[in-house]
Amino acid sequence: MFNTMTLTKIVGGICGTFLIFLLGNWAASSIYAMDATGHDGEHVQAYVIATGDEEVVEEEVVEVSFEELLASADAGKGEKVFGKCKACHKVDGSNSTGPHLDGVFGRELASVDGFAYSDAMSSHGGAWDAEALNVYLTSPKDAIPGNKMSFAGLKKIEDRANLVAYLQSISG
């Protein structure tokens, strides 16, 4: 029942387990070095905690207007951005969950025949131009509170400019 072969197997298993732990420790130590020195014995600081004592250097942010971006916008990229709109809008003249968007540029708000607009959209008034589309595409719920559109909006101004350029190109 308990012979030398069994004893040899048990001792071999224990030694093998210790060997695996030893090799794992060696591999982890080489991957995740715990010393604070970098190359050539230099001390490297991993991160800096801001304490408020340093001088704050403000970078000058150059604001580009929507009109400037629209002038250089790419309708091809806008067609790709329109992929986010395709679930609800079509550009072939037929309505879907949302009204069709071909010919939207210059069209009065809530003026597509056969589409049931919300009261908020119907009573808002105005026409779809570049600036109105920019404001609406940023956040539809903020632009016209109470409308039915559940889209969160396009946060990148470049995406909005490209999408407006695409809508302009299909509006004739």
Tab-separated table of C-alpha atoms in Angstrom:
chain	number	residue	atom	x	y	z
A	1	MET	CA	0.000	0.000	0.000
A	2	PHE	CA	2.632	2.581	1.020
A	3	ASN	CA	5.830	1.733	-0.838
A	4	THR	CA	8.823	3.752	-1.955
A	5	MET	CA	7.296	4.509	-5.348
A	6	THR	CA	4.329	6.268	-3.729
A	7	LEU	CA	6.644	8.220	-1.449
A	8	THR	CA	8.761	9.245	-4.458
A	9	LYS	CA	5.655	10.482	-6.303
A	10	ILE	CA	4.538	12.578	-3.299
A	11	VAL	CA	7.974	14.158	-2.815
A	12	GLY	CA	8.264	14.780	-6.587
A	13	GLY	CA	4.835	16.472	-6.635
A	14	ILE	CA	5.755	18.769	-3.735
A	15	CYS	CA	9.094	19.683	-5.356
A	16	GLY	CA	7.357	20.326	-8.695
A	17	THR	CA	4.824	22.624	-6.999
A	18	PHE	CA	7.586	24.621	-5.334
A	19	LEU	CA	9.427	24.820	-8.650
A	20	ILE	CA	6.333	26.237	-10.402
A	21	PHE	CA	5.905	28.874	-7.648
A	22	LEU	CA	9.607	29.739	-7.856
A	23	LEU	CA	9.478	30.176	-11.646
A	24	GLY	CA	6.256	32.232	-11.378
A	25	ASN	CA	7.890	34.509	-8.792
A	26	TRP	CA	10.950	34.935	-10.994
A	27	ALA	CA	8.823	35.789	-14.077
A	28	ALA	CA	6.656	38.258	-12.139
A	29	SER	CA	9.731	39.945	-10.629
A	30	SER	CA	11.281	40.418	-14.047
A	31	ILE	CA	8.059	41.831	-15.525
A	32	TYR	CA	7.051	44.020	-12.592
A	33	ALA	CA	10.274	45.401	-11.152
A	34	MET	CA	9.672	46.767	-7.658
A	35	ASP	CA	12.779	48.954	-7.394
A	36	ALA	CA	12.517	52.700	-7.966
A	37	THR	CA	15.514	52.951	-10.254
A	38	GLY	CA	15.340	53.323	-13.968
A	39	HIS	CA	18.113	53.010	-16.502
A	40	ASP	CA	21.666	53.554	-15.225
A	41	GLY	CA	20.553	53.794	-11.589
A	42	GLU	CA	18.388	56.894	-12.101
A	43	HIS	CA	15.380	57.250	-9.846
A	44	VAL	CA	12.203	57.408	-11.853
A	45	GLN	CA	9.014	58.943	-10.508
A	46	ALA	CA	5.977	57.005	-11.687
A	47	TYR	CA	3.403	59.770	-11.225
A	48	VAL	CA	3.071	63.257	-9.799
A	49	ILE	CA	0.498	64.284	-7.230
A	50	ALA	CA	-0.550	67.901	-7.699
A	51	THR	CA	-0.407	69.795	-4.409
A	52	GLY	CA	-1.256	73.234	-5.724
A	53	ASP	CA	2.226	74.654	-5.025
A	54	GLU	CA	3.324	74.601	-8.642
A	55	GLU	CA	2.651	77.406	-11.053
A	56	VAL	CA	-0.203	76.527	-13.330
A	57	VAL	CA	0.676	77.093	-16.948
A	58	GLU	CA	-2.453	77.652	-18.951
A	59	GLU	CA	-2.340	76.519	-22.516
A	60	GLU	CA	-3.978	78.732	-25.038
A	61	VAL	CA	-6.855	76.829	-26.574
A	62	VAL	CA	-7.603	77.876	-30.097
A	63	GLU	CA	-11.346	77.792	-30.653
A	64	VAL	CA	-12.331	77.027	-34.200
A	65	SER	CA	-15.774	78.200	-35.148
A	66	PHE	CA	-18.302	75.822	-36.624
A	67	GLU	CA	-18.436	77.867	-39.830
A	68	GLU	CA	-14.673	77.465	-40.329
A	69	LEU	CA	-14.910	73.717	-39.757
A	70	LEU	CA	-17.901	73.472	-42.084
A	71	ALA	CA	-15.957	75.242	-44.840
A	72	SER	CA	-13.301	72.504	-44.712
A	73	ALA	CA	-15.622	69.612	-43.820
A	74	ASP	CA	-15.559	66.341	-45.737
A	75	ALA	CA	-18.945	65.081	-46.936
A	76	GLY	CA	-17.454	61.585	-47.374
A	77	LYS	CA	-16.587	61.456	-43.684
A	78	GLY	CA	-20.019	62.884	-42.956
A	79	GLU	CA	-21.589	59.974	-44.807
A	80	LYS	CA	-19.718	57.638	-42.442
A	81	VAL	CA	-20.967	59.643	-39.441
A	82	PHE	CA	-24.472	59.337	-40.925
A	83	GLY	CA	-24.156	55.612	-40.155
A	84	LYS	CA	-25.195	56.543	-36.600
A	85	CYS	CA	-28.379	58.084	-37.989
A	86	LYS	CA	-29.322	55.268	-40.385
A	87	ALA	CA	-31.182	53.315	-37.728
A	88	CYS	CA	-33.934	55.955	-37.665
A	89	HIS	CA	-33.479	58.179	-40.750
A	90	LYS	CA	-33.331	57.504	-44.476
A	91	VAL	CA	-32.156	59.656	-47.368
A	92	ASP	CA	-34.324	58.112	-50.071
A	93	GLY	CA	-37.447	60.193	-49.426
A	94	SER	CA	-39.222	57.673	-47.204
A	95	ASN	CA	-39.862	58.051	-43.503
A	96	SER	CA	-38.749	55.533	-40.923
A	97	THR	CA	-38.683	55.931	-37.150
A	98	GLY	CA	-37.587	59.490	-37.927
A	99	PRO	CA	-38.372	61.693	-40.931
A	100	HIS	CA	-36.304	61.377	-44.127
A	101	LEU	CA	-33.304	63.674	-44.271
A	102	ASP	CA	-32.805	64.181	-47.975
A	103	GLY	CA	-33.507	67.811	-48.715
A	104	VAL	CA	-33.340	68.698	-44.997
A	105	PHE	CA	-31.073	71.687	-45.569
A	106	GLY	CA	-33.243	74.799	-45.767
A	107	ARG	CA	-36.424	72.877	-44.961
A	108	GLU	CA	-38.772	74.157	-42.249
A	109	LEU	CA	-38.748	72.212	-38.977
A	110	ALA	CA	-41.474	69.569	-38.660
A	111	SER	CA	-42.529	69.930	-42.295
A	112	VAL	CA	-42.207	66.402	-43.714
A	113	ASP	CA	-45.628	65.165	-44.838
A	114	GLY	CA	-46.773	61.939	-43.271
A	115	PHE	CA	-44.519	62.073	-40.218
A	116	ALA	CA	-45.986	62.526	-36.729
A	117	TYR	CA	-43.755	65.093	-35.021
A	118	SER	CA	-43.814	65.785	-31.298
A	119	ASP	CA	-45.617	68.895	-30.081
A	120	ALA	CA	-42.276	70.407	-29.032
A	121	MET	CA	-40.821	70.013	-32.533
A	122	SER	CA	-43.996	71.216	-34.274
A	123	SER	CA	-44.220	74.351	-32.169
A	124	HIS	CA	-40.498	75.218	-32.284
A	125	GLY	CA	-40.455	76.883	-35.700
A	126	GLY	CA	-37.503	77.858	-37.851
A	127	ALA	CA	-35.607	76.175	-40.665
A	128	TRP	CA	-32.748	73.700	-40.802
A	129	ASP	CA	-29.578	75.585	-41.622
A	130	ALA	CA	-25.956	74.822	-40.673
A	131	GLU	CA	-26.119	76.495	-37.261
A	132	ALA	CA	-29.518	74.999	-36.351
A	133	LEU	CA	-28.284	71.516	-37.292
A	134	ASN	CA	-25.077	72.036	-35.300
A	135	VAL	CA	-27.004	73.027	-32.173
A	136	TYR	CA	-29.539	70.226	-32.602
A	137	LEU	CA	-26.935	67.526	-33.319
A	138	THR	CA	-24.921	68.516	-30.242
A	139	SER	CA	-27.792	67.482	-27.961
A	140	PRO	CA	-31.295	67.077	-29.411
A	141	LYS	CA	-32.921	66.943	-25.952
A	142	ASP	CA	-31.289	70.239	-24.915
A	143	ALA	CA	-31.884	71.997	-28.238
A	144	ILE	CA	-35.623	71.263	-28.358
A	145	PRO	CA	-36.804	69.991	-24.976
A	146	GLY	CA	-39.647	67.497	-25.253
A	147	ASN	CA	-38.865	66.185	-28.744
A	148	LYS	CA	-39.128	62.452	-29.438
A	149	MET	CA	-35.579	61.922	-30.695
A	150	SER	CA	-33.724	59.645	-28.273
A	151	PHE	CA	-30.271	60.195	-29.819
A	152	ALA	CA	-27.694	61.480	-27.304
A	153	GLY	CA	-25.974	63.735	-29.827
A	154	LEU	CA	-22.570	64.099	-31.466
A	155	LYS	CA	-20.002	65.498	-29.058
A	156	LYS	CA	-17.186	66.058	-31.584
A	157	ILE	CA	-17.588	69.299	-33.510
A	158	GLU	CA	-15.687	67.794	-36.465
A	159	ASP	CA	-18.260	64.981	-36.731
A	160	ARG	CA	-21.098	67.495	-36.689
A	161	ALA	CA	-19.425	69.626	-39.379
A	162	ASN	CA	-18.825	66.591	-41.604
A	163	LEU	CA	-22.417	65.384	-41.108
A	164	VAL	CA	-23.831	68.837	-41.942
A	165	ALA	CA	-21.636	68.932	-45.068
A	166	TYR	CA	-23.031	65.531	-46.072
A	167	LEU	CA	-26.611	66.651	-45.473
A	168	GLN	CA	-25.886	69.789	-47.502
A	169	SER	CA	-24.530	67.693	-50.360
A	170	ILE	CA	-27.659	65.502	-50.549
A	171	SER	CA	-29.989	68.489	-50.224
A	172	GLY	CA	-29.015	69.906	-53.589
